[in-house]
Amino acid sequence: MGLALLVVIWLITFASTYFFVAKTWWLPVGAADAAGFIDGQFALTFVLMGIIFVAAQLSLGYLAWRYREQPSSPPVDYSHGNMKLELVWTVLTTVLFVGLNLMGSSVWASQRFDQAGAGAVQVEVTGMQFAWYFRYPGPDGRYGGTSVQLMDPSAGGEAAVGLNTSDPAAKDDVVTGTMYLPVDREVDLSLRSVDVIHSFFVPSLRFKQDAVPGLNIHMHFKPTAIGDYEIACAELCGLGHYKMHGMVKVVSQGDFDKWLAAREAEKQ
Ligand SMILES: [Cu+2]
């Protein structure tokens, strides 16, 4: 029985570790400026936790076999625990947890709390059950006003985000269902939600942030590779959550300008 336990525990350990080491299921290639740092932090966390996980499981299997019941086994000893050991692994776990968080927090915080640089592309993302809308402020660089009373999700587009079309600043606002971004230019993102909490997740851009009703959350990042990237909602937000999906198209600055000009022309 001891040997069977050892084999089962070790097999589970190797099988579950294999998928991480072989990267069978892994994040898509990163296409944003912070991807290198985030992936490094991700790998460091996985390697550290992996070593601890494997060591603990190997010891568990070994000890289950080593102290299996045998005819010569002495009577079972009752243990009252070991205060020193408890302290050591609690402190080590705390150091690892807090340390990894502190290491990762600099980039996380700078993306959210620092101001985006001058010349960043402004995009407002609105999440609603069950779609994403993207708004560009247009040539005036100012978003027009929106209001809850004007929101009509069933109408889509400008009406869905509640754009106040009588506001002069709203005249050139462009609202779309696909997000276009120019490559290698910083994006100043404002994230909001109409109804419940959604989460704007673009795995390729290593970008995930909750959209919370009543809050306007700022983030900035820079896409670094032209391509089409999938957006998913990463917060269970209702029956249609599974289809709350969209695309980010990262294009050249020229293509972006052309696309935006065409949307502006459609509004005239
Ligand atoms: Cu959602």
PDB file of C-alpha atoms and ligand atoms in Angstrom:
ATOM      1  CA  MET A   1       0.000   0.000   0.000  1.00  0.00           C
ATOM      2  CA  GLY A   2       2.855   2.368   0.864  1.00  0.00           C
ATOM      3  CA  LEU A   3       4.507   1.709  -2.484  1.00  0.00           C
ATOM      4  CA  ALA A   4       1.222   2.203  -4.370  1.00  0.00           C
ATOM      5  CA  LEU A   5       0.742   5.585  -2.651  1.00  0.00           C
ATOM      6  CA  LEU A   6       4.285   6.623  -3.517  1.00  0.00           C
ATOM      7  CA  VAL A   7       3.764   5.745  -7.190  1.00  0.00           C
ATOM      8  CA  VAL A   8       0.387   7.521  -7.403  1.00  0.00           C
ATOM      9  CA  ILE A   9       1.630  10.698  -5.668  1.00  0.00           C
ATOM     10  CA  TRP A  10       4.783  10.872  -7.795  1.00  0.00           C
ATOM     11  CA  LEU A  11       2.870  10.200 -11.017  1.00  0.00           C
ATOM     12  CA  ILE A  12       0.382  12.993 -10.281  1.00  0.00           C
ATOM     13  CA  THR A  13       3.305  15.300  -9.452  1.00  0.00           C
ATOM     14  CA  PHE A  14       5.203  14.578 -12.673  1.00  0.00           C
ATOM     15  CA  ALA A  15       2.099  14.664 -14.877  1.00  0.00           C
ATOM     16  CA  SER A  16       0.910  18.023 -13.512  1.00  0.00           C
ATOM     17  CA  THR A  17       4.408  19.546 -13.627  1.00  0.00           C
ATOM     18  CA  TYR A  18       4.968  18.328 -17.190  1.00  0.00           C
ATOM     19  CA  PHE A  19       2.282  20.606 -18.672  1.00  0.00           C
ATOM     20  CA  PHE A  20       3.989  23.678 -17.205  1.00  0.00           C
ATOM     21  CA  VAL A  21       7.529  22.648 -18.112  1.00  0.00           C
ATOM     22  CA  ALA A  22       6.514  21.662 -21.681  1.00  0.00           C
ATOM     23  CA  LYS A  23       4.328  24.822 -21.911  1.00  0.00           C
ATOM     24  CA  THR A  24       1.501  22.755 -23.410  1.00  0.00           C
ATOM     25  CA  TRP A  25      -1.005  25.407 -22.428  1.00  0.00           C
ATOM     26  CA  TRP A  26       0.618  28.781 -22.175  1.00  0.00           C
ATOM     27  CA  LEU A  27      -0.030  32.447 -22.746  1.00  0.00           C
ATOM     28  CA  PRO A  28       0.121  33.672 -26.356  1.00  0.00           C
ATOM     29  CA  VAL A  29       3.230  35.600 -27.425  1.00  0.00           C
ATOM     30  CA  GLY A  30       3.308  38.975 -25.654  1.00  0.00           C
ATOM     31  CA  ALA A  31       2.687  42.063 -27.824  1.00  0.00           C
ATOM     32  CA  ALA A  32       2.998  44.933 -25.347  1.00  0.00           C
ATOM     33  CA  ASP A  33       5.870  46.841 -23.732  1.00  0.00           C
ATOM     34  CA  ALA A  34       5.360  45.297 -20.284  1.00  0.00           C
ATOM     35  CA  ALA A  35       5.120  41.723 -21.632  1.00  0.00           C
ATOM     36  CA  GLY A  36       8.807  40.951 -21.011  1.00  0.00           C
ATOM     37  CA  PHE A  37       8.616  42.011 -17.380  1.00  0.00           C
ATOM     38  CA  ILE A  38       5.256  40.328 -16.734  1.00  0.00           C
ATOM     39  CA  ASP A  39       6.393  37.069 -18.346  1.00  0.00           C
ATOM     40  CA  GLY A  40       9.622  37.165 -16.314  1.00  0.00           C
ATOM     41  CA  GLN A  41       7.664  37.648 -13.111  1.00  0.00           C
ATOM     42  CA  PHE A  42       5.262  34.889 -14.152  1.00  0.00           C
ATOM     43  CA  ALA A  43       8.132  32.480 -14.873  1.00  0.00           C
ATOM     44  CA  LEU A  44       9.916  33.311 -11.612  1.00  0.00           C
ATOM     45  CA  THR A  45       6.720  32.652  -9.623  1.00  0.00           C
ATOM     46  CA  PHE A  46       6.135  29.356 -11.449  1.00  0.00           C
ATOM     47  CA  VAL A  47       9.714  28.140 -11.003  1.00  0.00           C
ATOM     48  CA  LEU A  48       9.823  28.994  -7.284  1.00  0.00           C
ATOM     49  CA  MET A  49       6.392  27.479  -6.609  1.00  0.00           C
ATOM     50  CA  GLY A  50       7.228  24.525  -8.857  1.00  0.00           C
ATOM     51  CA  ILE A  51      10.372  23.674  -6.893  1.00  0.00           C
ATOM     52  CA  ILE A  52       8.464  23.852  -3.599  1.00  0.00           C
ATOM     53  CA  PHE A  53       5.533  21.853  -5.005  1.00  0.00           C
ATOM     54  CA  VAL A  54       7.720  19.089  -6.425  1.00  0.00           C
ATOM     55  CA  ALA A  55       9.877  18.879  -3.287  1.00  0.00           C
ATOM     56  CA  ALA A  56       6.796  18.663  -1.043  1.00  0.00           C
ATOM     57  CA  GLN A  57       5.107  16.002  -3.189  1.00  0.00           C
ATOM     58  CA  LEU A  58       8.254  13.903  -3.570  1.00  0.00           C
ATOM     59  CA  SER A  59       8.765  14.004   0.218  1.00  0.00           C
ATOM     60  CA  LEU A  60       5.112  13.119   0.780  1.00  0.00           C
ATOM     61  CA  GLY A  61       5.354  10.053  -1.471  1.00  0.00           C
ATOM     62  CA  TYR A  62       8.641   8.997   0.059  1.00  0.00           C
ATOM     63  CA  LEU A  63       7.403   9.368   3.644  1.00  0.00           C
ATOM     64  CA  ALA A  64       4.139   7.503   2.858  1.00  0.00           C
ATOM     65  CA  TRP A  65       6.282   4.606   1.661  1.00  0.00           C
ATOM     66  CA  ARG A  66       9.040   4.891   4.301  1.00  0.00           C
ATOM     67  CA  TYR A  67       6.602   4.836   7.219  1.00  0.00           C
ATOM     68  CA  ARG A  68       4.144   2.304   5.745  1.00  0.00           C
ATOM     69  CA  GLU A  69       2.606  -0.154   8.137  1.00  0.00           C
ATOM     70  CA  GLN A  70       4.788  -3.206   8.696  1.00  0.00           C
ATOM     71  CA  PRO A  71       4.527  -6.121  11.135  1.00  0.00           C
ATOM     72  CA  SER A  72       7.543  -4.689  12.937  1.00  0.00           C
ATOM     73  CA  SER A  73       6.091  -1.136  13.102  1.00  0.00           C
ATOM     74  CA  PRO A  74       6.152   0.398  16.578  1.00  0.00           C
ATOM     75  CA  PRO A  75       2.907   1.745  18.074  1.00  0.00           C
ATOM     76  CA  VAL A  76       1.786   5.058  16.606  1.00  0.00           C
ATOM     77  CA  ASP A  77       3.309   8.090  18.256  1.00  0.00           C
ATOM     78  CA  TYR A  78       1.075  11.110  18.932  1.00  0.00           C
ATOM     79  CA  SER A  79       2.622  14.370  17.763  1.00  0.00           C
ATOM     80  CA  HIS A  80       1.836  17.746  19.297  1.00  0.00           C
ATOM     81  CA  GLY A  81       3.368  19.552  16.329  1.00  0.00           C
ATOM     82  CA  ASN A  82       6.570  21.458  16.094  1.00  0.00           C
ATOM     83  CA  MET A  83       6.399  25.172  16.847  1.00  0.00           C
ATOM     84  CA  LYS A  84       9.817  25.899  15.370  1.00  0.00           C
ATOM     85  CA  LEU A  85       8.972  24.233  12.042  1.00  0.00           C
ATOM     86  CA  GLU A  86       5.574  25.959  11.911  1.00  0.00           C
ATOM     87  CA  LEU A  87       7.279  29.321  12.408  1.00  0.00           C
ATOM     88  CA  VAL A  88       9.957  28.639   9.790  1.00  0.00           C
ATOM     89  CA  TRP A  89       7.577  27.698   6.979  1.00  0.00           C
ATOM     90  CA  THR A  90       5.061  30.409   7.831  1.00  0.00           C
ATOM     91  CA  VAL A  91       7.783  33.087   7.751  1.00  0.00           C
ATOM     92  CA  LEU A  92       9.313  31.682   4.531  1.00  0.00           C
ATOM     93  CA  THR A  93       5.888  31.591   2.841  1.00  0.00           C
ATOM     94  CA  THR A  94       5.203  35.182   3.938  1.00  0.00           C
ATOM     95  CA  VAL A  95       8.588  36.370   2.618  1.00  0.00           C
ATOM     96  CA  LEU A  96       7.940  34.667  -0.745  1.00  0.00           C
ATOM     97  CA  PHE A  97       4.377  35.967  -1.043  1.00  0.00           C
ATOM     98  CA  VAL A  98       5.126  39.545  -0.015  1.00  0.00           C
ATOM     99  CA  GLY A  99       8.422  39.598  -1.948  1.00  0.00           C
ATOM    100  CA  LEU A 100       6.879  38.435  -5.227  1.00  0.00           C
ATOM    101  CA  ASN A 101       4.030  40.911  -4.813  1.00  0.00           C
ATOM    102  CA  LEU A 102       6.419  43.804  -4.188  1.00  0.00           C
ATOM    103  CA  MET A 103       8.508  42.826  -7.221  1.00  0.00           C
ATOM    104  CA  GLY A 104       5.466  42.733  -9.476  1.00  0.00           C
ATOM    105  CA  SER A 105       3.712  45.764  -8.049  1.00  0.00           C
ATOM    106  CA  SER A 106       6.005  48.397  -9.610  1.00  0.00           C
ATOM    107  CA  VAL A 107       4.883  47.735 -13.191  1.00  0.00           C
ATOM    108  CA  TRP A 108       1.301  47.030 -12.142  1.00  0.00           C
ATOM    109  CA  ALA A 109       1.103  50.325 -10.237  1.00  0.00           C
ATOM    110  CA  SER A 110       2.912  52.443 -12.840  1.00  0.00           C
ATOM    111  CA  GLN A 111       0.486  51.252 -15.534  1.00  0.00           C
ATOM    112  CA  ARG A 112      -2.427  52.418 -13.409  1.00  0.00           C
ATOM    113  CA  PHE A 113      -1.321  55.342 -11.246  1.00  0.00           C
ATOM    114  CA  ASP A 114       1.261  57.143 -13.393  1.00  0.00           C
ATOM    115  CA  GLN A 115      -0.005  59.551 -16.014  1.00  0.00           C
ATOM    116  CA  ALA A 116       0.153  58.395 -19.618  1.00  0.00           C
ATOM    117  CA  GLY A 117       2.791  60.284 -21.622  1.00  0.00           C
ATOM    118  CA  ALA A 118       1.889  63.194 -23.901  1.00  0.00           C
ATOM    119  CA  GLY A 119       0.657  62.064 -27.304  1.00  0.00           C
ATOM    120  CA  ALA A 120      -0.880  58.840 -26.007  1.00  0.00           C
ATOM    121  CA  VAL A 121      -3.896  57.564 -27.967  1.00  0.00           C
ATOM    122  CA  GLN A 122      -7.018  57.983 -25.902  1.00  0.00           C
ATOM    123  CA  VAL A 123      -9.545  55.163 -25.932  1.00  0.00           C
ATOM    124  CA  GLU A 124     -12.475  54.649 -23.648  1.00  0.00           C
ATOM    125  CA  VAL A 125     -13.614  51.065 -23.153  1.00  0.00           C
ATOM    126  CA  THR A 126     -17.166  50.418 -21.999  1.00  0.00           C
ATOM    127  CA  GLY A 127     -18.238  46.971 -20.883  1.00  0.00           C
ATOM    128  CA  MET A 128     -21.885  45.984 -20.804  1.00  0.00           C
ATOM    129  CA  GLN A 129     -23.896  42.786 -20.827  1.00  0.00           C
ATOM    130  CA  PHE A 130     -22.570  41.410 -23.184  1.00  0.00           C
ATOM    131  CA  ALA A 131     -20.370  43.527 -25.414  1.00  0.00           C
ATOM    132  CA  TRP A 132     -17.385  45.869 -25.422  1.00  0.00           C
ATOM    133  CA  TYR A 133     -17.545  49.337 -27.000  1.00  0.00           C
ATOM    134  CA  PHE A 134     -14.595  51.582 -27.771  1.00  0.00           C
ATOM    135  CA  ARG A 135     -14.745  55.349 -27.987  1.00  0.00           C
ATOM    136  CA  TYR A 136     -12.190  57.715 -29.499  1.00  0.00           C
ATOM    137  CA  PRO A 137     -12.447  61.415 -28.664  1.00  0.00           C
ATOM    138  CA  GLY A 138     -11.831  62.554 -32.264  1.00  0.00           C
ATOM    139  CA  PRO A 139      -9.770  65.544 -33.502  1.00  0.00           C
ATOM    140  CA  ASP A 140     -10.784  67.783 -30.569  1.00  0.00           C
ATOM    141  CA  GLY A 141      -9.090  65.340 -28.158  1.00  0.00           C
ATOM    142  CA  ARG A 142     -12.058  65.570 -25.775  1.00  0.00           C
ATOM    143  CA  TYR A 143     -14.684  62.969 -24.984  1.00  0.00           C
ATOM    144  CA  GLY A 144     -18.244  64.225 -25.213  1.00  0.00           C
ATOM    145  CA  GLY A 145     -20.501  63.798 -22.197  1.00  0.00           C
ATOM    146  CA  THR A 146     -22.385  60.562 -21.559  1.00  0.00           C
ATOM    147  CA  SER A 147     -25.260  59.877 -19.256  1.00  0.00           C
ATOM    148  CA  VAL A 148     -26.951  56.865 -17.781  1.00  0.00           C
ATOM    149  CA  GLN A 149     -30.376  58.071 -18.951  1.00  0.00           C
ATOM    150  CA  LEU A 150     -29.214  57.992 -22.570  1.00  0.00           C
ATOM    151  CA  MET A 151     -27.763  54.496 -22.391  1.00  0.00           C
ATOM    152  CA  ASP A 152     -29.547  52.009 -24.610  1.00  0.00           C
ATOM    153  CA  PRO A 153     -27.511  48.801 -24.854  1.00  0.00           C
ATOM    154  CA  SER A 154     -29.989  47.271 -27.329  1.00  0.00           C
ATOM    155  CA  ALA A 155     -29.277  50.112 -29.804  1.00  0.00           C
ATOM    156  CA  GLY A 156     -25.519  49.529 -29.819  1.00  0.00           C
ATOM    157  CA  GLY A 157     -22.827  52.084 -30.752  1.00  0.00           C
ATOM    158  CA  GLU A 158     -23.155  55.648 -29.466  1.00  0.00           C
ATOM    159  CA  ALA A 159     -26.527  55.024 -27.842  1.00  0.00           C
ATOM    160  CA  ALA A 160     -25.169  52.013 -25.980  1.00  0.00           C
ATOM    161  CA  VAL A 161     -22.533  54.086 -24.203  1.00  0.00           C
ATOM    162  CA  GLY A 162     -25.057  56.894 -23.576  1.00  0.00           C
ATOM    163  CA  LEU A 163     -23.350  59.565 -25.695  1.00  0.00           C
ATOM    164  CA  ASN A 164     -24.951  62.973 -25.329  1.00  0.00           C
ATOM    165  CA  THR A 165     -25.036  63.973 -29.008  1.00  0.00           C
ATOM    166  CA  SER A 166     -26.043  67.556 -28.196  1.00  0.00           C
ATOM    167  CA  ASP A 167     -22.676  68.088 -26.482  1.00  0.00           C
ATOM    168  CA  PRO A 168     -20.327  69.821 -28.992  1.00  0.00           C
ATOM    169  CA  ALA A 169     -17.412  67.677 -27.757  1.00  0.00           C
ATOM    170  CA  ALA A 170     -19.421  64.553 -28.682  1.00  0.00           C
ATOM    171  CA  LYS A 171     -19.785  65.578 -32.341  1.00  0.00           C
ATOM    172  CA  ASP A 172     -16.499  63.959 -33.396  1.00  0.00           C
ATOM    173  CA  ASP A 173     -16.495  61.055 -30.923  1.00  0.00           C
ATOM    174  CA  VAL A 174     -16.201  57.701 -32.660  1.00  0.00           C
ATOM    175  CA  VAL A 175     -17.750  54.604 -31.062  1.00  0.00           C
ATOM    176  CA  THR A 176     -16.881  51.176 -32.446  1.00  0.00           C
ATOM    177  CA  GLY A 177     -17.202  47.507 -31.616  1.00  0.00           C
ATOM    178  CA  THR A 178     -13.595  46.680 -32.548  1.00  0.00           C
ATOM    179  CA  MET A 179     -10.624  48.348 -30.936  1.00  0.00           C
ATOM    180  CA  TYR A 180      -8.022  49.810 -33.285  1.00  0.00           C
ATOM    181  CA  LEU A 181      -4.641  50.867 -31.933  1.00  0.00           C
ATOM    182  CA  PRO A 182      -1.515  52.196 -33.628  1.00  0.00           C
ATOM    183  CA  VAL A 183       1.602  50.089 -32.982  1.00  0.00           C
ATOM    184  CA  ASP A 184       4.413  51.413 -30.748  1.00  0.00           C
ATOM    185  CA  ARG A 185       2.332  54.255 -29.379  1.00  0.00           C
ATOM    186  CA  GLU A 186       1.198  54.525 -25.808  1.00  0.00           C
ATOM    187  CA  VAL A 187      -2.508  53.994 -25.164  1.00  0.00           C
ATOM    188  CA  ASP A 188      -4.329  55.961 -22.476  1.00  0.00           C
ATOM    189  CA  LEU A 189      -7.251  53.737 -21.634  1.00  0.00           C
ATOM    190  CA  SER A 190     -10.330  54.670 -19.613  1.00  0.00           C
ATOM    191  CA  LEU A 191     -12.326  51.692 -18.523  1.00  0.00           C
ATOM    192  CA  ARG A 192     -15.923  51.758 -17.406  1.00  0.00           C
ATOM    193  CA  SER A 193     -18.942  49.521 -17.101  1.00  0.00           C
ATOM    194  CA  VAL A 194     -22.631  50.142 -17.670  1.00  0.00           C
ATOM    195  CA  ASP A 195     -24.156  47.423 -15.526  1.00  0.00           C
ATOM    196  CA  VAL A 196     -22.135  44.869 -13.562  1.00  0.00           C
ATOM    197  CA  ILE A 197     -18.439  44.204 -13.016  1.00  0.00           C
ATOM    198  CA  HIS A 198     -16.681  43.014 -16.181  1.00  0.00           C
ATOM    199  CA  SER A 199     -13.002  42.387 -16.710  1.00  0.00           C
ATOM    200  CA  PHE A 200     -11.180  43.596 -19.804  1.00  0.00           C
ATOM    201  CA  PHE A 201      -8.664  40.871 -20.604  1.00  0.00           C
ATOM    202  CA  VAL A 202      -6.337  40.877 -23.605  1.00  0.00           C
ATOM    203  CA  PRO A 203      -3.950  37.954 -23.032  1.00  0.00           C
ATOM    204  CA  SER A 204      -1.575  38.957 -25.856  1.00  0.00           C
ATOM    205  CA  LEU A 205      -1.208  42.453 -24.424  1.00  0.00           C
ATOM    206  CA  ARG A 206      -0.788  41.035 -20.893  1.00  0.00           C
ATOM    207  CA  PHE A 207      -3.591  43.288 -19.837  1.00  0.00           C
ATOM    208  CA  LYS A 208      -6.373  42.479 -17.412  1.00  0.00           C
ATOM    209  CA  GLN A 209      -8.396  45.007 -15.479  1.00  0.00           C
ATOM    210  CA  ASP A 210     -11.864  44.984 -13.945  1.00  0.00           C
ATOM    211  CA  ALA A 211     -14.416  47.434 -15.322  1.00  0.00           C
ATOM    212  CA  VAL A 212     -16.511  48.591 -12.374  1.00  0.00           C
ATOM    213  CA  PRO A 213     -19.843  50.467 -12.605  1.00  0.00           C
ATOM    214  CA  GLY A 214     -19.434  54.010 -11.284  1.00  0.00           C
ATOM    215  CA  LEU A 215     -15.650  54.040 -11.703  1.00  0.00           C
ATOM    216  CA  ASN A 216     -13.523  55.377 -14.530  1.00  0.00           C
ATOM    217  CA  ILE A 217     -10.322  53.341 -14.310  1.00  0.00           C
ATOM    218  CA  HIS A 218      -7.235  54.558 -16.174  1.00  0.00           C
ATOM    219  CA  MET A 219      -4.487  52.371 -17.528  1.00  0.00           C
ATOM    220  CA  HIS A 220      -1.753  52.855 -20.038  1.00  0.00           C
ATOM    221  CA  PHE A 221       0.326  50.452 -22.086  1.00  0.00           C
ATOM    222  CA  LYS A 222       2.031  50.264 -25.465  1.00  0.00           C
ATOM    223  CA  PRO A 223       1.267  47.588 -28.093  1.00  0.00           C
ATOM    224  CA  THR A 224       4.519  46.558 -29.769  1.00  0.00           C
ATOM    225  CA  ALA A 225       3.464  44.220 -32.582  1.00  0.00           C
ATOM    226  CA  ILE A 226       0.952  44.551 -35.408  1.00  0.00           C
ATOM    227  CA  GLY A 227      -1.738  41.879 -35.251  1.00  0.00           C
ATOM    228  CA  ASP A 228      -5.237  40.888 -34.188  1.00  0.00           C
ATOM    229  CA  TYR A 229      -5.648  40.105 -30.520  1.00  0.00           C
ATOM    230  CA  GLU A 230      -8.595  38.592 -28.756  1.00  0.00           C
ATOM    231  CA  ILE A 231     -10.440  40.351 -25.943  1.00  0.00           C
ATOM    232  CA  ALA A 232     -12.321  38.281 -23.404  1.00  0.00           C
ATOM    233  CA  CYS A 233     -14.409  39.217 -20.414  1.00  0.00           C
ATOM    234  CA  ALA A 234     -12.661  37.660 -17.427  1.00  0.00           C
ATOM    235  CA  GLU A 235     -15.377  38.271 -14.870  1.00  0.00           C
ATOM    236  CA  LEU A 236     -18.467  36.093 -14.801  1.00  0.00           C
ATOM    237  CA  CYS A 237     -21.024  38.783 -15.596  1.00  0.00           C
ATOM    238  CA  GLY A 238     -24.232  36.962 -16.505  1.00  0.00           C
ATOM    239  CA  LEU A 239     -25.782  34.429 -18.867  1.00  0.00           C
ATOM    240  CA  GLY A 240     -24.049  35.818 -21.962  1.00  0.00           C
ATOM    241  CA  HIS A 241     -20.588  36.085 -20.336  1.00  0.00           C
ATOM    242  CA  TYR A 242     -19.164  33.397 -22.622  1.00  0.00           C
ATOM    243  CA  LYS A 243     -19.865  35.477 -25.727  1.00  0.00           C
ATOM    244  CA  MET A 244     -18.589  38.792 -24.352  1.00  0.00           C
ATOM    245  CA  HIS A 245     -15.732  38.835 -26.745  1.00  0.00           C
ATOM    246  CA  GLY A 246     -14.024  41.358 -29.019  1.00  0.00           C
ATOM    247  CA  MET A 247     -10.897  42.089 -31.019  1.00  0.00           C
ATOM    248  CA  VAL A 248      -8.023  44.530 -30.744  1.00  0.00           C
ATOM    249  CA  LYS A 249      -6.478  45.320 -34.108  1.00  0.00           C
ATOM    250  CA  VAL A 250      -2.998  46.759 -33.727  1.00  0.00           C
ATOM    251  CA  VAL A 251      -2.091  48.461 -37.009  1.00  0.00           C
ATOM    252  CA  SER A 252       0.503  50.916 -38.328  1.00  0.00           C
ATOM    253  CA  GLN A 253       0.063  54.597 -37.483  1.00  0.00           C
ATOM    254  CA  GLY A 254      -0.865  55.262 -41.125  1.00  0.00           C
ATOM    255  CA  ASP A 255      -3.561  52.593 -41.172  1.00  0.00           C
ATOM    256  CA  PHE A 256      -4.863  53.824 -37.834  1.00  0.00           C
ATOM    257  CA  ASP A 257      -5.160  57.406 -39.089  1.00  0.00           C
ATOM    258  CA  LYS A 258      -6.917  56.186 -42.241  1.00  0.00           C
ATOM    259  CA  TRP A 259      -9.325  54.050 -40.237  1.00  0.00           C
ATOM    260  CA  LEU A 260     -10.155  56.867 -37.816  1.00  0.00           C
ATOM    261  CA  ALA A 261     -10.618  59.374 -40.655  1.00  0.00           C
ATOM    262  CA  ALA A 262     -13.031  56.965 -42.365  1.00  0.00           C
ATOM    263  CA  ARG A 263     -15.086  56.610 -39.165  1.00  0.00           C
ATOM    264  CA  GLU A 264     -15.141  60.418 -38.787  1.00  0.00           C
ATOM    265  CA  ALA A 265     -16.279  60.753 -42.404  1.00  0.00           C
ATOM    266  CA  GLU A 266     -19.136  58.288 -41.775  1.00  0.00           C
ATOM    267  CA  LYS A 267     -20.404  60.568 -39.009  1.00  0.00           C
ATOM    268  CA  GLN A 268     -20.671  63.640 -41.258  1.00  0.00           C
TER     269      GLN A 268
HETATM  270 CU    CU B   1     -18.608  40.726 -18.934  1.00  0.00          CU
END
